GROMACS .gro file of C-alpha atoms in nm:
model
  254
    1UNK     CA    1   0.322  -1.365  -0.007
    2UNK     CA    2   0.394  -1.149   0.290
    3UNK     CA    3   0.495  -0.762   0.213
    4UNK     CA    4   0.658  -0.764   0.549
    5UNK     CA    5   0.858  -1.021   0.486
    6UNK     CA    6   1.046  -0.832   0.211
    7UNK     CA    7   1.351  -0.715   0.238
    8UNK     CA    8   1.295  -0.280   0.275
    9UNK     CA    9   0.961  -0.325   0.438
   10UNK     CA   10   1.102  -0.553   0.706
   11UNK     CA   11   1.405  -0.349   0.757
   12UNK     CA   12   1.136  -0.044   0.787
   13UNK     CA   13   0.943  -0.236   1.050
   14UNK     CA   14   1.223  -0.358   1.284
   15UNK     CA   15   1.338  -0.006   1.300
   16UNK     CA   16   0.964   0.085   1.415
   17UNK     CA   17   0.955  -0.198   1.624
   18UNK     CA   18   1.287  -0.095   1.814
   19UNK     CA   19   1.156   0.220   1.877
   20UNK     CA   20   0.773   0.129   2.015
   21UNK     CA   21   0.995  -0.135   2.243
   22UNK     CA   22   1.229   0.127   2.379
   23UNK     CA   23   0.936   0.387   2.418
   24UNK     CA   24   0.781   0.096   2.616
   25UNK     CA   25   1.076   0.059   2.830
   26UNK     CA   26   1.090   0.475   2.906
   27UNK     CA   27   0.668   0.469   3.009
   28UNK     CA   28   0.743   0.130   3.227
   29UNK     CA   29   0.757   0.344   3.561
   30UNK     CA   30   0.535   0.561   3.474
   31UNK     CA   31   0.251   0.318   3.334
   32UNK     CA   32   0.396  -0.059   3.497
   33UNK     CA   33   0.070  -0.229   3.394
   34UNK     CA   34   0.028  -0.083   3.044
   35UNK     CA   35   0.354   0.057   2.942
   36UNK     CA   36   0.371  -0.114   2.597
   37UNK     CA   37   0.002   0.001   2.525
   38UNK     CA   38   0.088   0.350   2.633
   39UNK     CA   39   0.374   0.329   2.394
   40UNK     CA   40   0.134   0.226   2.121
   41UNK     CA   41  -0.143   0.556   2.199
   42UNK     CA   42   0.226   0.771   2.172
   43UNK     CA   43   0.295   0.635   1.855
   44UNK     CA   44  -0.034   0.642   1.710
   45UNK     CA   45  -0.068   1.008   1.818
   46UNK     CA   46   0.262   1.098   1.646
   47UNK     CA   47   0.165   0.919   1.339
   48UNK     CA   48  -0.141   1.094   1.346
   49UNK     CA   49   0.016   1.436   1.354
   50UNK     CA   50   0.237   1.360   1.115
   51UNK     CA   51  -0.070   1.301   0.878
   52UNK     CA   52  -0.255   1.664   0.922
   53UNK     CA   53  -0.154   1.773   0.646
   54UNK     CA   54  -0.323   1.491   0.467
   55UNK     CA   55  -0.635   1.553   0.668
   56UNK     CA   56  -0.639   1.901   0.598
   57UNK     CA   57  -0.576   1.818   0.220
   58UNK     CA   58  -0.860   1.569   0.220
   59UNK     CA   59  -1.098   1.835   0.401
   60UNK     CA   60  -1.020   2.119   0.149
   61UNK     CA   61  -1.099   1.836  -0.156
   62UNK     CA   62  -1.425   1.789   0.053
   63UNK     CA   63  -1.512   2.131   0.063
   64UNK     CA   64  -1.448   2.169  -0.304
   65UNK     CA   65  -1.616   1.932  -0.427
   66UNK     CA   66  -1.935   2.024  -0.211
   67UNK     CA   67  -1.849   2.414  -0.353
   68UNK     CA   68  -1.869   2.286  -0.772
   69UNK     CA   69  -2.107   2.020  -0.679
   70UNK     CA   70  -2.442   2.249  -0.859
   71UNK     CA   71  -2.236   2.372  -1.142
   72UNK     CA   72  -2.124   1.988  -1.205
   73UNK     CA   73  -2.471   1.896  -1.227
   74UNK     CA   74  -2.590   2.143  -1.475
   75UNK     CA   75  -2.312   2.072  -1.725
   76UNK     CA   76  -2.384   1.696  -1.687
   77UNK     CA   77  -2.751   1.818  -1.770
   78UNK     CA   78  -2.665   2.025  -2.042
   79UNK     CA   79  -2.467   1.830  -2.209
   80UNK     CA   80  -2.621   1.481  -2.134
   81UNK     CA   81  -2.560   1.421  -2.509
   82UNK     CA   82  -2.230   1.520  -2.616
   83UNK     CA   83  -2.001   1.311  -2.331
   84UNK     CA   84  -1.655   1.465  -2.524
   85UNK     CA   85  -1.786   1.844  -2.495
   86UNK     CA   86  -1.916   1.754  -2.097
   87UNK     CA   87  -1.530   1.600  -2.032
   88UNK     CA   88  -1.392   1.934  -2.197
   89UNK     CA   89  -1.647   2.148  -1.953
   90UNK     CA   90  -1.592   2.000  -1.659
   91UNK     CA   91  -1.166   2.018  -1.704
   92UNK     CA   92  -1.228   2.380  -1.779
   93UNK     CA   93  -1.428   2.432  -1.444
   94UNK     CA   94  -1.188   2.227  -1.234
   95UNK     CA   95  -0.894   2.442  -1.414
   96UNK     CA   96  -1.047   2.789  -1.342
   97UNK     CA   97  -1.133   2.638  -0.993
   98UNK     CA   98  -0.771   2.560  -0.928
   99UNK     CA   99  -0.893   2.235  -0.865
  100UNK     CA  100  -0.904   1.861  -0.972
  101UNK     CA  101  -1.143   1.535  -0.927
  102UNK     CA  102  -0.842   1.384  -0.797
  103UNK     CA  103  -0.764   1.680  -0.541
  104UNK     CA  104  -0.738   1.466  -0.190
  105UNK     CA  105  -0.670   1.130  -0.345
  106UNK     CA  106  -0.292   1.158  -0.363
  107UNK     CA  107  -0.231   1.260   0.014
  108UNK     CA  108  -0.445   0.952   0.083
  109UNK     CA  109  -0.214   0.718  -0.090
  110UNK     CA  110   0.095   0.911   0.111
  111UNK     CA  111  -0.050   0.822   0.427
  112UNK     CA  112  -0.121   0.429   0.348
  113UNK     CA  113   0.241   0.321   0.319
  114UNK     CA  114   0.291   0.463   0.696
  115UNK     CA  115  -0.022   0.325   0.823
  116UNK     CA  116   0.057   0.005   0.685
  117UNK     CA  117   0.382  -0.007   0.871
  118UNK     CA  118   0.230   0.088   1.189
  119UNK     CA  119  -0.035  -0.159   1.131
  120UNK     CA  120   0.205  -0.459   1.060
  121UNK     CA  121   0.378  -0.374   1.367
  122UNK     CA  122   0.098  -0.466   1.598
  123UNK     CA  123  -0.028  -0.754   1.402
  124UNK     CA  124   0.274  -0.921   1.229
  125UNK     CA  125   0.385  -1.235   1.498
  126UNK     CA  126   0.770  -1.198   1.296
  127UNK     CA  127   0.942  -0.891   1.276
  128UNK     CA  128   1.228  -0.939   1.031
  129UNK     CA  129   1.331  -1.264   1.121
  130UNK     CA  130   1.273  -1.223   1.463
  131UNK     CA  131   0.989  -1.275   1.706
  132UNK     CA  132   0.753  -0.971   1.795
  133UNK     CA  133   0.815  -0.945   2.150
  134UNK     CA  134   0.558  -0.632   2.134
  135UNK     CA  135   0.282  -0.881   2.119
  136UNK     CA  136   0.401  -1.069   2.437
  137UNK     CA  137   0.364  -0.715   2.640
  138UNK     CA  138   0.034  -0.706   2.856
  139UNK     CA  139  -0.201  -0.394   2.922
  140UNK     CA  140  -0.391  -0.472   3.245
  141UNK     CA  141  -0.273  -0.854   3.230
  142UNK     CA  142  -0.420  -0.921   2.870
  143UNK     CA  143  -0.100  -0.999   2.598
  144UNK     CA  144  -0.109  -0.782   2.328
  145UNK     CA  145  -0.110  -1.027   2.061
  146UNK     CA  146  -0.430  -1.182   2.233
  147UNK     CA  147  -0.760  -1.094   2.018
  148UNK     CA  148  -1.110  -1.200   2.094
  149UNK     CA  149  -1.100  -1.529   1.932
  150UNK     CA  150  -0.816  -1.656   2.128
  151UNK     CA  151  -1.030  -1.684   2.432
  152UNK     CA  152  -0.975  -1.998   2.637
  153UNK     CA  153  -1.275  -2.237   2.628
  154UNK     CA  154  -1.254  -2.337   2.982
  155UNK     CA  155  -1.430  -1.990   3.091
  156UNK     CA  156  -1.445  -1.616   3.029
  157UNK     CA  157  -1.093  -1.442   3.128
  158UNK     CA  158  -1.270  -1.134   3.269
  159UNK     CA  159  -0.952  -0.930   3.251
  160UNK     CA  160  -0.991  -0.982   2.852
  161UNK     CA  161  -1.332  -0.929   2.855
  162UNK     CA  162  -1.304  -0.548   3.057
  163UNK     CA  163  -1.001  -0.456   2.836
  164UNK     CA  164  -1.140  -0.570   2.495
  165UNK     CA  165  -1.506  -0.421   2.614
  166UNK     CA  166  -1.367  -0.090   2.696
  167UNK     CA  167  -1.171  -0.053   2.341
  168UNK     CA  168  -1.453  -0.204   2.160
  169UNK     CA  169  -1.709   0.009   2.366
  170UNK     CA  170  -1.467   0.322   2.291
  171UNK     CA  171  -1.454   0.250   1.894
  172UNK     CA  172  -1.835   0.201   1.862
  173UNK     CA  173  -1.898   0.540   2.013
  174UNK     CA  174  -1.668   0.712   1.793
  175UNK     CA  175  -1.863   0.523   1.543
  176UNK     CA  176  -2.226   0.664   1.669
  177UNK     CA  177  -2.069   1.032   1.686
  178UNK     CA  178  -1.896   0.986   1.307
  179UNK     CA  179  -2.248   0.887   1.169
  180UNK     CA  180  -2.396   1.187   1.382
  181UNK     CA  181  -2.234   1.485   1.317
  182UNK     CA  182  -1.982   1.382   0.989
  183UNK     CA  183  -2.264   1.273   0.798
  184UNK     CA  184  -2.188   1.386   0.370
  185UNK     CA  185  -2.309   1.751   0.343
  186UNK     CA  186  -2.544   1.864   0.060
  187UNK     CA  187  -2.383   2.072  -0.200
  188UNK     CA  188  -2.263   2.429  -0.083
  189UNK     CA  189  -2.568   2.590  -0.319
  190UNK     CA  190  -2.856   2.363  -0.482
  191UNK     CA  191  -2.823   2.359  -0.887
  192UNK     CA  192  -3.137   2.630  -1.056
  193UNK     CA  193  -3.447   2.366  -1.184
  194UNK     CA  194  -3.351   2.234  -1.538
  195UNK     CA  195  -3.613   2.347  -1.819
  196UNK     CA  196  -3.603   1.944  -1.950
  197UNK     CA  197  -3.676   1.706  -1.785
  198UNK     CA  198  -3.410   1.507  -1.582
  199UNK     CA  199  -3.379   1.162  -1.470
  200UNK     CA  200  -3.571   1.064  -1.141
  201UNK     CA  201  -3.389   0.988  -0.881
  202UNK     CA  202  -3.247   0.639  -0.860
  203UNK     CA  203  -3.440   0.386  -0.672
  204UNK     CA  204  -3.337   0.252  -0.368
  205UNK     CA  205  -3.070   0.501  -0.331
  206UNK     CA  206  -3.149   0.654  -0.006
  207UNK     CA  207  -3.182   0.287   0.147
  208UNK     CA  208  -2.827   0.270  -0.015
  209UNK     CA  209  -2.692   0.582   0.177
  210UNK     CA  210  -2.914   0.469   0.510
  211UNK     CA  211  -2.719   0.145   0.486
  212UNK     CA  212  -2.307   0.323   0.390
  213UNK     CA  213  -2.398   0.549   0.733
  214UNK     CA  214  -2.332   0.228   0.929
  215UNK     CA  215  -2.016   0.155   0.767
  216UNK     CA  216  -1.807   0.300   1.094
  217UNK     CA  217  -1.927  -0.005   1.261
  218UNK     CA  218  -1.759  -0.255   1.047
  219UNK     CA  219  -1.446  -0.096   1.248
  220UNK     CA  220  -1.589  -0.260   1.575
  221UNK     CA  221  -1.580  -0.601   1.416
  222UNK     CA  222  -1.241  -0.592   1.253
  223UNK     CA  223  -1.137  -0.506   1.625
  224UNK     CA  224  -1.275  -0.817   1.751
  225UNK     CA  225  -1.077  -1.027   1.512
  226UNK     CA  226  -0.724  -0.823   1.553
  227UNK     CA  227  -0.456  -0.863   1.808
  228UNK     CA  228  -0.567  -0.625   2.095
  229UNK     CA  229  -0.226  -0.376   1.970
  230UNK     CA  230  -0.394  -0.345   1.657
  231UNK     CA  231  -0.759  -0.299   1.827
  232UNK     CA  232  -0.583  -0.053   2.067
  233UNK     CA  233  -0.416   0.113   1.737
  234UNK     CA  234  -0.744   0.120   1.588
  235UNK     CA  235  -0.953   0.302   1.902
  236UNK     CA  236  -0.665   0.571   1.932
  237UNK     CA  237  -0.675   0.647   1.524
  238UNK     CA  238  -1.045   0.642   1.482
  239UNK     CA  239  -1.098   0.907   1.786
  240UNK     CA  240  -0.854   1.112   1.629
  241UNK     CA  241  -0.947   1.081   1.298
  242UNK     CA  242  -1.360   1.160   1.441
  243UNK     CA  243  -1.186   1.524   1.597
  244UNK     CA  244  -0.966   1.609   1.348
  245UNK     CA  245  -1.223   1.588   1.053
  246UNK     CA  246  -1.487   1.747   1.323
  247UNK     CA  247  -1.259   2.040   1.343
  248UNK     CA  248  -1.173   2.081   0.986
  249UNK     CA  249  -1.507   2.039   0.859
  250UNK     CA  250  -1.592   2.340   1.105
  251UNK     CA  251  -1.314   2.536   1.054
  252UNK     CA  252  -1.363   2.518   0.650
  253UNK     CA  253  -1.748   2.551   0.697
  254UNK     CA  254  -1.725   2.916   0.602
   0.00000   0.00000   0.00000
């Protein structure tokens, strides 16, 4: 079944959808070839704001969990063999920390309902019993419910090839930078050397992180499949998302 076929979440999406189509209509002069896509890089942006306070949620859980990180490890050493009295430690530490495992999680699931909207909106051919007219807009003469795999197979459509390259091009750098400079930080203070003996570290677990550091790229490929809206959705929110955490992470560094 279709959640945007339901009753609420359709009447929640054709409200979104007459506002991206009348934003489209005020950026016409300004943008003729592109106006719906400019309208979609507006909206995304305003989404976006709307969510710092997640973001700045998330990077404060971040930085916590990097700050109790050492002290976590020594009670799970310490008490290795009483599981109950570990549980009871580590509540007590995230209690006098003001903190919680959890701490991040919940703004997360705020955010997803109004991602998914804006996501359905720029993939969904049906908008509450109605067609998506969005997805008939061009940017640069390519429709916006066009993706990669609806190329023609009597020849390459070069003005889908430049468009699609230049969002695909843009995500994968974002991509390169994310695994570059937003790579996991080691704890804020390394954990004093255990008199026993501890576990060695698991194998293959540094192939295991060497391997998660290329996740970003899987965002390239789900571009490829998606209409270009939602590829075009997905280059504006992964840039932003790169600069935001960039920022926060340095902001919070201290």
């Amino acid at each position: 079944m279709n959640p945007y076929t339901l009753g609420p979440v359709a009447a929640v999406l054709d409200a979104a959808y007459a506002v991206v189509v009348h934003l489209a209509l005020l950026l016409e002069p300004v943008f003729p070839v592109a106006a719906a896509g400019a309208a979609i890089v507006v909206i995304t942006l305003l989404v976006r704001s709307a969510l710092i306070p997640v973001g700045v949620s998330q990077a404060r859980a971040e930085v916590a969990r990097r700050r109790l990180a050492p002290a976590i490890a020594r009670l799970r050493q310490k008490h290795a063999k009483n599981p109950e009295r570990m549980q009871r430690e580590l509540m007590d530490l995230y209690a006098a920390e003001k903190t919680s495992p959890f701490a991040g999680f919940l703004p997360m699931l705020i955010q997803l309902p109004i991602v998914s909207i804006v996501y359905g909106l720029f993939t969904q051919l049906h908008v509450n019993g109605h067609a998506n007219g969005l997805l008939e807009q061009t940017v640069f003469g390519v429709p916006l419910g066009r993706s990669l795999l609806s190329f023609s197979g009597a020849g390459i459509v070069w003005a889908d090839v430049a468009v699609f390259g230049a969002i695909l091009a843009s995500i994968a750098i974002v991509a390169t930078l994310s695994r570059r400079f937003l790579a996991p930080l080691p704890p804020l203070a390394q954990p004093a050397v255990p008199a026993t003996p501890v576990a060695p570290t698991v194998p293959g677990a540094e192939s295991l992180t060497r391997i998660l550091s290329y996740l970003p790229y899987l965002t390239v490929l789900f571009a490829a499949f998606v209409p270009l809206a939602a590829a075009l959705y997905l280059a504006v929110t992964t840039a932003w998302s790169f600069g935001e955490r960039l920022i926060l992470r340095h902001r919070m560094a201290g």
